[in-house]
Coordinates of N, CA and C in Angstrom, one line a residue:
M38 N -47.0 29.6 11.4 CA -45.8 28.8 11.2 C -46.0 27.4 11.7
K39 N -45.7 26.4 11.0 CA -45.9 25.0 11.4 C -44.6 24.5 12.1
S40 N -44.8 23.8 13.2 CA -43.7 23.2 14.0 C -43.6 21.8 13.6
I41 N -42.3 21.4 13.5 CA -42.0 20.0 13.2 C -41.1 19.5 14.3
R42 N -41.4 18.4 14.9 CA -40.6 17.8 16.0 C -39.7 16.7 15.5
L43 N -38.4 16.9 15.6 CA -37.4 15.9 15.2 C -36.7 15.3 16.4
G44 N -36.4 14.1 16.3 CA -35.7 13.4 17.4 C -34.5 12.7 16.8
A45 N -33.4 12.7 17.5 CA -32.2 12.0 17.1 C -32.1 10.6 17.8
G46 N -32.4 9.6 17.0 CA -32.4 8.2 17.5 C -31.0 7.7 17.6
A47 N -30.0 8.2 16.9 CA -28.6 7.8 17.0 C -27.8 8.9 16.4
G48 N -26.6 9.1 17.0 CA -25.7 10.0 16.5 C -24.4 9.4 15.9
Y49 N -24.3 8.1 16.1 CA -23.2 7.3 15.5 C -23.6 5.9 15.4
A50 N -22.8 5.1 14.7 CA -23.2 3.7 14.5 C -23.4 2.8 15.7
G51 N -22.6 3.0 16.8 CA -22.8 2.2 17.9 C -23.6 2.8 19.1
D52 N -24.3 3.9 18.7 CA -25.1 4.6 19.7 C -26.1 3.7 20.4
R53 N -26.5 4.0 21.6 CA -27.5 3.2 22.4 C -28.9 3.3 21.7
I54 N -29.6 2.2 21.9 CA -31.0 2.1 21.3 C -32.0 2.7 22.3
E55 N -31.8 2.6 23.6 CA -32.8 2.9 24.5 C -33.3 4.4 24.4
P56 N -32.5 5.4 24.2 CA -33.0 6.7 24.0 C -33.9 6.9 22.8
A57 N -33.6 6.1 21.7 CA -34.5 6.1 20.5 C -35.9 5.6 20.8
V58 N -35.9 4.5 21.6 CA -37.2 3.9 22.0 C -38.0 4.9 22.8
E59 N -37.3 5.5 23.8 CA -38.0 6.5 24.6 C -38.6 7.6 23.7
L60 N -37.8 8.1 22.8 CA -38.3 9.1 21.9 C -39.5 8.6 21.0
A61 N -39.4 7.4 20.5 CA -40.4 6.8 19.7 C -41.7 6.7 20.5
E62 N -41.6 6.3 21.7 CA -42.8 6.0 22.5 C -43.4 7.3 23.1
H63 N -42.5 8.3 23.5 CA -43.1 9.4 24.3 C -42.7 10.8 23.8
G64 N -41.9 10.8 22.7 CA -41.4 12.1 22.2 C -42.4 13.0 21.4
A65 N -43.5 12.4 21.0 CA -44.5 13.1 20.2 C -43.8 13.7 19.0
L66 N -43.0 12.9 18.3 CA -42.2 13.3 17.2 C -42.9 13.2 15.8
D67 N -42.5 14.0 14.9 CA -42.9 13.9 13.5 C -41.9 12.9 12.8
Y68 N -40.6 13.1 13.2 CA -39.6 12.3 12.6 C -38.6 11.9 13.6
L69 N -38.1 10.6 13.5 CA -37.1 10.1 14.3 C -35.9 9.8 13.3
V70 N -34.8 10.4 13.6 CA -33.6 10.3 12.6 C -32.5 9.5 13.3
F71 N -32.0 8.6 12.5 CA -30.8 7.8 12.9 C -29.7 8.1 12.0
E72 N -28.7 8.8 12.6 CA -27.5 9.1 11.8 C -26.4 8.2 12.3
C73 N -26.1 7.2 11.5 CA -25.2 6.1 11.9 C -24.0 5.8 10.9
L74 N -23.7 6.7 10.0 CA -22.8 6.4 9.0 C -21.6 7.4 8.9
A75 N -20.4 6.8 8.9 CA -19.2 7.6 8.7 C -18.4 6.9 7.6
E76 N -17.3 7.6 7.2 CA -16.5 7.0 6.2 C -16.0 5.6 6.5
R77 N -15.5 5.4 7.8 CA -15.0 4.1 8.2 C -16.2 3.1 8.2
T78 N -17.3 3.5 8.7 CA -18.4 2.5 8.7 C -18.9 2.1 7.3
I79 N -18.9 3.1 6.4 CA -19.3 2.7 5.0 C -18.3 1.8 4.4
A80 N -17.0 2.0 4.6 CA -16.0 1.1 4.1 C -16.2 -0.3 4.6
L81 N -16.5 -0.4 5.9 CA -16.7 -1.7 6.6 C -18.0 -2.4 6.0
A82 N -19.0 -1.6 5.7 CA -20.2 -2.1 5.1 C -20.0 -2.6 3.7
Q83 N -19.1 -1.8 2.9 CA -18.8 -2.3 1.6 C -18.1 -3.6 1.6
Q84 N -17.2 -3.8 2.6 CA -16.5 -5.1 2.7 C -17.5 -6.2 3.1
A85 N -18.4 -5.9 3.9 CA -19.5 -6.9 4.3 C -20.3 -7.3 3.0
R86 N -20.6 -6.3 2.2 CA -21.4 -6.5 1.0 C -20.6 -7.3 0.0
L87 N -19.3 -7.1 -0.1 CA -18.5 -7.9 -1.0 C -18.5 -9.4 -0.5
R88 N -18.6 -9.7 0.8 CA -18.6 -11.1 1.3 C -20.0 -11.7 1.1
D89 N -21.1 -10.8 1.2 CA -22.4 -11.3 1.2 C -23.3 -10.2 0.6
P90 N -23.7 -10.3 -0.7 CA -24.4 -9.2 -1.4 C -25.8 -8.8 -0.7
A91 N -26.3 -9.7 0.2 CA -27.5 -9.3 0.9 C -27.2 -8.5 2.2
S92 N -26.0 -8.3 2.5 CA -25.6 -7.5 3.7 C -25.1 -6.1 3.2
G93 N -24.3 -5.5 4.1 CA -23.7 -4.2 3.7 C -24.5 -3.0 4.3
Y94 N -25.5 -3.3 5.2 CA -26.2 -2.2 5.9 C -25.7 -2.3 7.4
D95 N -26.1 -1.3 8.1 CA -25.7 -1.2 9.5 C -26.1 -2.4 10.3
P96 N -25.1 -3.0 11.0 CA -25.4 -4.3 11.8 C -26.5 -4.1 12.9
L97 N -26.7 -2.9 13.3 CA -27.8 -2.6 14.3 C -29.1 -2.3 13.7
L98 N -29.2 -2.3 12.4 CA -30.5 -1.9 11.8 C -31.7 -2.8 12.3
E99 N -31.5 -4.1 12.4 CA -32.5 -5.0 12.8 C -33.0 -4.7 14.2
A100 N -32.0 -4.6 15.1 CA -32.4 -4.3 16.5 C -33.0 -2.9 16.7
R101 N -32.5 -1.9 16.0 CA -33.1 -0.6 16.1 C -34.6 -0.6 15.5
M102 N -34.8 -1.2 14.3 CA -36.1 -1.2 13.7 C -37.1 -2.0 14.6
R103 N -36.6 -3.2 15.1 CA -37.5 -4.0 15.9 C -38.0 -3.2 17.2
A104 N -37.1 -2.3 17.6 CA -37.4 -1.5 18.8 C -38.3 -0.3 18.6
V105 N -38.2 0.3 17.4 CA -39.0 1.5 17.2 C -40.1 1.5 16.1
L106 N -40.1 0.5 15.3 CA -41.1 0.5 14.2 C -42.6 0.6 14.8
E107 N -42.9 -0.2 15.7 CA -44.2 -0.3 16.2 C -44.6 1.0 16.9
P108 N -43.8 1.5 17.9 CA -44.2 2.8 18.5 C -44.2 4.0 17.5
C109 N -43.3 4.0 16.5 CA -43.3 5.1 15.5 C -44.6 5.0 14.7
R110 N -45.0 3.8 14.3 CA -46.2 3.6 13.5 C -47.4 4.0 14.3
R111 N -47.5 3.6 15.5 CA -48.6 3.9 16.4 C -48.8 5.5 16.6
N112 N -47.6 6.1 16.7 CA -47.6 7.6 17.0 C -47.5 8.5 15.8
G113 N -47.5 7.9 14.6 CA -47.4 8.7 13.4 C -46.0 9.3 13.1
T114 N -45.0 8.7 13.7 CA -43.6 9.2 13.5 C -43.0 8.5 12.4
R115 N -42.4 9.3 11.5 CA -41.7 8.7 10.3 C -40.2 8.6 10.7
I116 N -39.5 7.6 10.1 CA -38.1 7.4 10.4 C -37.3 7.7 9.1
V117 N -36.2 8.4 9.4 CA -35.2 8.7 8.3 C -33.8 8.3 8.9
T118 N -33.1 7.5 8.0 CA -31.8 7.0 8.5 C -30.9 6.7 7.3
N119 N -29.6 6.8 7.7 CA -28.6 6.4 6.7 C -28.0 5.0 7.1
M120 N -28.8 4.2 7.8 CA -28.3 2.8 8.1 C -28.3 1.9 6.9
G121 N -28.7 2.4 5.8 CA -28.5 1.6 4.5 C -27.1 1.4 4.2
A122 N -26.2 2.3 4.6 CA -24.8 2.2 4.4 C -24.4 1.8 2.9
A123 N -23.9 0.7 2.7 CA -23.4 0.3 1.4 C -24.5 -0.5 0.6
N124 N -25.7 -0.7 1.3 CA -26.8 -1.5 0.6 C -28.1 -1.0 1.1
P125 N -28.6 0.2 0.7 CA -29.9 0.7 1.1 C -31.0 -0.2 0.7
L126 N -30.9 -0.8 -0.5 CA -32.0 -1.7 -0.9 C -32.2 -2.9 0.0
A127 N -31.1 -3.5 0.4 CA -31.2 -4.6 1.3 C -31.7 -4.2 2.7
A128 N -31.3 -3.0 3.1 CA -31.7 -2.5 4.4 C -33.2 -2.2 4.4
A129 N -33.7 -1.7 3.2 CA -35.1 -1.4 3.1 C -35.9 -2.7 3.1
E130 N -35.4 -3.7 2.4 CA -36.1 -5.0 2.4 C -36.1 -5.6 3.8
K131 N -35.0 -5.5 4.5 CA -34.9 -6.0 5.9 C -35.9 -5.3 6.8
T132 N -36.1 -4.0 6.6 CA -37.0 -3.2 7.4 C -38.4 -3.7 7.1
R133 N -38.7 -3.9 5.8 CA -40.1 -4.5 5.4 C -40.3 -5.8 6.1
A134 N -39.3 -6.7 6.1 CA -39.5 -8.0 6.7 C -39.7 -7.9 8.2
I135 N -39.0 -7.0 8.8 CA -39.2 -6.8 10.3 C -40.7 -6.3 10.5
A136 N -41.1 -5.3 9.7 CA -42.5 -4.8 9.8 C -43.5 -6.0 9.7
R137 N -43.3 -6.8 8.7 CA -44.2 -8.0 8.6 C -44.1 -8.9 9.8
D138 N -42.9 -9.1 10.3 CA -42.8 -10.0 11.5 C -43.5 -9.3 12.7
L139 N -43.6 -8.0 12.8 CA -44.2 -7.3 13.9 C -45.7 -7.1 13.6
G140 N -46.2 -7.6 12.5 CA -47.6 -7.5 12.1 C -48.0 -6.1 11.7
L141 N -47.1 -5.3 11.3 CA -47.3 -3.9 10.8 C -47.6 -4.0 9.3
T142 N -48.8 -3.7 8.9 CA -49.2 -3.8 7.4 C -49.2 -2.4 6.8
G143 N -49.0 -2.3 5.6 CA -49.1 -1.1 4.8 C -47.9 -0.1 5.1
L144 N -46.9 -0.5 5.8 CA -45.8 0.4 6.0 C -45.0 0.6 4.7
K145 N -44.8 1.9 4.4 CA -44.1 2.2 3.1 C -42.6 2.5 3.5
V146 N -41.7 1.7 2.9 CA -40.3 1.9 3.1 C -39.6 2.2 1.8
A147 N -38.9 3.3 1.8 CA -38.2 3.8 0.6 C -36.7 3.7 0.8
A148 N -36.0 3.4 -0.2 CA -34.5 3.3 -0.2 C -34.0 4.4 -1.2
V149 N -33.0 5.2 -0.7 CA -32.4 6.2 -1.5 C -31.1 5.7 -1.9
I150 N -30.9 5.5 -3.2 CA -29.7 5.0 -3.8 C -29.0 6.0 -4.7
G151 N -27.8 5.7 -5.2 CA -27.1 6.6 -6.1 C -25.8 7.2 -5.5
D152 N -25.5 6.9 -4.3 CA -24.3 7.5 -3.7 C -23.1 6.6 -4.0
D153 N -23.3 5.4 -4.3 CA -22.1 4.5 -4.6 C -21.6 4.8 -6.0
V154 N -20.4 5.4 -6.1 CA -19.8 5.8 -7.4 C -18.5 5.0 -7.6
L155 N -18.3 3.9 -6.9 CA -17.1 3.1 -7.1 C -16.8 2.7 -8.5
E156 N -17.8 2.2 -9.2 CA -17.7 1.7 -10.5 C -17.3 2.9 -11.5
A157 N -18.0 4.0 -11.3 CA -17.7 5.2 -12.2 C -16.3 5.7 -11.9
V158 N -15.9 5.7 -10.7 CA -14.5 6.2 -10.3 C -13.5 5.3 -10.9
G159 N -13.7 4.0 -10.7 CA -12.7 3.0 -11.2 C -12.6 3.0 -12.7
A160 N -13.7 3.3 -13.4 CA -13.7 3.3 -14.9 C -13.2 4.6 -15.5
G161 N -13.2 5.6 -14.6 CA -12.8 7.0 -15.1 C -11.3 7.2 -15.1
D162 N -10.9 8.3 -15.7 CA -9.5 8.7 -15.7 C -9.1 9.6 -14.6
Y163 N -9.3 9.2 -13.4 CA -9.1 10.0 -12.2 C -7.7 9.8 -11.6
R164 N -7.0 10.9 -11.4 CA -5.7 10.8 -10.8 C -5.7 10.9 -9.3
I165 N -4.8 10.2 -8.7 CA -4.6 10.3 -7.2 C -3.6 11.4 -7.0
L166 N -4.0 12.4 -6.3 CA -3.2 13.6 -6.1 C -1.9 13.3 -5.4
E167 N -1.9 12.4 -4.4 CA -0.7 12.1 -3.7 C 0.4 11.3 -4.5
T168 N 0.0 10.5 -5.4 CA 0.9 9.7 -6.2 C 1.0 10.0 -7.7
G169 N 0.0 10.6 -8.2 CA 0.0 10.9 -9.6 C -0.6 9.7 -10.4
G170 N -0.7 8.6 -9.8 CA -1.3 7.4 -10.5 C -2.8 7.6 -10.7
R171 N -3.4 6.6 -11.3 CA -4.8 6.6 -11.6 C -5.5 5.7 -10.6
V172 N -6.7 6.1 -10.3 CA -7.6 5.3 -9.4 C -7.8 3.9 -10.0
G173 N -8.1 3.8 -11.3 CA -8.4 2.6 -12.0 C -7.2 1.6 -11.9
D174 N -6.0 2.1 -11.7 CA -4.8 1.2 -11.6 C -4.8 0.5 -10.3
L175 N -5.6 0.9 -9.3 CA -5.6 0.3 -8.0 C -6.4 -1.0 -8.0
G176 N -7.3 -1.2 -9.0 CA -8.1 -2.4 -9.1 C -9.0 -2.6 -7.9
N177 N -9.0 -3.8 -7.4 CA -9.9 -4.1 -6.3 C -9.4 -3.7 -4.9
R178 N -8.3 -2.9 -4.9 CA -7.8 -2.4 -3.6 C -8.7 -1.2 -3.1
V179 N -9.4 -0.6 -4.1 CA -10.3 0.5 -3.6 C -11.6 -0.2 -3.2
I180 N -12.0 0.0 -2.0 CA -13.2 -0.7 -1.5 C -14.5 0.1 -1.6
S181 N -14.3 1.5 -1.5 CA -15.5 2.3 -1.4 C -15.3 3.6 -2.0
A182 N -16.2 4.1 -2.8 CA -16.3 5.5 -3.3 C -17.7 5.9 -3.3
N183 N -18.0 6.9 -2.4 CA -19.4 7.3 -2.3 C -19.5 8.8 -2.4
A184 N -20.5 9.3 -3.1 CA -20.8 10.7 -3.2 C -21.8 11.1 -2.1
Y185 N -21.7 12.2 -1.5 CA -22.6 12.7 -0.5 C -23.9 13.3 -1.2
L186 N -25.0 12.6 -1.1 CA -26.2 13.1 -1.6 C -26.8 14.1 -0.6
G187 N -27.7 14.9 -1.1 CA -28.4 15.9 -0.3 C -29.7 15.5 0.2
A188 N -30.5 16.5 0.6 CA -31.8 16.2 1.2 C -32.9 15.9 0.1
G189 N -32.6 16.3 -1.1 CA -33.6 16.1 -2.2 C -34.3 14.8 -2.3
P190 N -33.5 13.7 -2.5 CA -34.1 12.4 -2.6 C -34.9 11.9 -1.4
I191 N -34.5 12.4 -0.2 CA -35.2 12.0 1.0 C -36.6 12.8 1.0
V192 N -36.5 14.1 0.7 CA -37.8 14.9 0.6 C -38.7 14.2 -0.4
E193 N -38.2 13.8 -1.5 CA -39.1 13.1 -2.5 C -39.7 11.8 -2.0
A194 N -38.9 11.0 -1.3 CA -39.5 9.8 -0.7 C -40.5 10.1 0.3
L195 N -40.3 11.1 1.2 CA -41.3 11.5 2.2 C -42.6 12.0 1.5
A196 N -42.4 12.8 0.5 CA -43.5 13.4 -0.3 C -44.4 12.3 -0.9
R197 N -43.7 11.2 -1.3 CA -44.4 10.1 -1.9 C -45.1 9.2 -0.8
G198 N -45.0 9.6 0.5 CA -45.6 8.8 1.5 C -44.8 7.8 2.3
A199 N -43.5 7.8 2.1 CA -42.7 6.9 2.9 C -42.8 7.1 4.4
D200 N -43.0 6.0 5.1 CA -43.0 6.0 6.5 C -41.6 5.8 7.1
V201 N -40.7 5.1 6.3 CA -39.3 4.9 6.6 C -38.5 5.2 5.4
V202 N -37.5 6.0 5.5 CA -36.6 6.3 4.4 C -35.2 5.8 4.9
V203 N -34.6 4.9 4.1 CA -33.3 4.4 4.4 C -32.3 4.8 3.3
T204 N -31.2 5.5 3.6 CA -30.3 6.0 2.7 C -28.9 5.3 2.9
G205 N -28.1 5.5 1.9 CA -26.7 5.2 2.1 C -26.0 6.5 2.5
R206 N -24.9 6.9 1.8 CA -24.2 8.1 2.1 C -25.0 9.4 1.7
V207 N -25.4 10.1 2.7 CA -26.0 11.5 2.4 C -25.2 12.4 3.4
G208 N -25.3 13.7 3.1 CA -24.7 14.6 4.1 C -25.5 14.5 5.4
D209 N -24.8 14.4 6.5 CA -25.5 14.3 7.8 C -26.6 15.2 8.0
P210 N -26.4 16.5 7.7 CA -27.6 17.5 7.9 C -28.8 17.1 7.0
A211 N -28.5 16.5 5.8 CA -29.6 16.2 4.9 C -30.7 15.3 5.6
L212 N -30.3 14.4 6.5 CA -31.2 13.6 7.2 C -32.2 14.4 7.9
F213 N -31.8 15.5 8.5 CA -32.6 16.4 9.3 C -33.3 17.4 8.5
L214 N -32.6 18.0 7.5 CA -33.2 19.0 6.6 C -34.4 18.5 5.8
A215 N -34.3 17.2 5.4 CA -35.4 16.7 4.6 C -36.7 16.7 5.3

């Protein structure tokens, strides 16, 4: 039976960075997982993305990645995180830019998308149980609608050789199950 060593680099959006660095440097991990997303934080990220389409990911993504990318790369540890929040593509690009700044070449960064269903929900004929009204009638007052994705897309990204996988809304266990 093969053993896989997982480490939790964060358990919530504002979690400390130092334990993640310790794990990246000395944990002999296969995977370092950052679970940083909740319903409130994804709504805040959606608001940030509305103000600036290049944002919408976890505000600590840059600090976390600057702290752990090099030791993870050196030690063969892959990173899985939902710090992509409302904009996994921008978060993946930011991670690539940080890797370049750190002189890390050949790092493969994947973004898992598909959780943002706001447009589909707004365009559909979905009723609000509490009021009987339609979601579409709320217009731009609805900020966020996200589906919880599972481990499948993360597994696929890892199978394709990703060193870092950045997701939006996935089930919290999916980050570790993948």
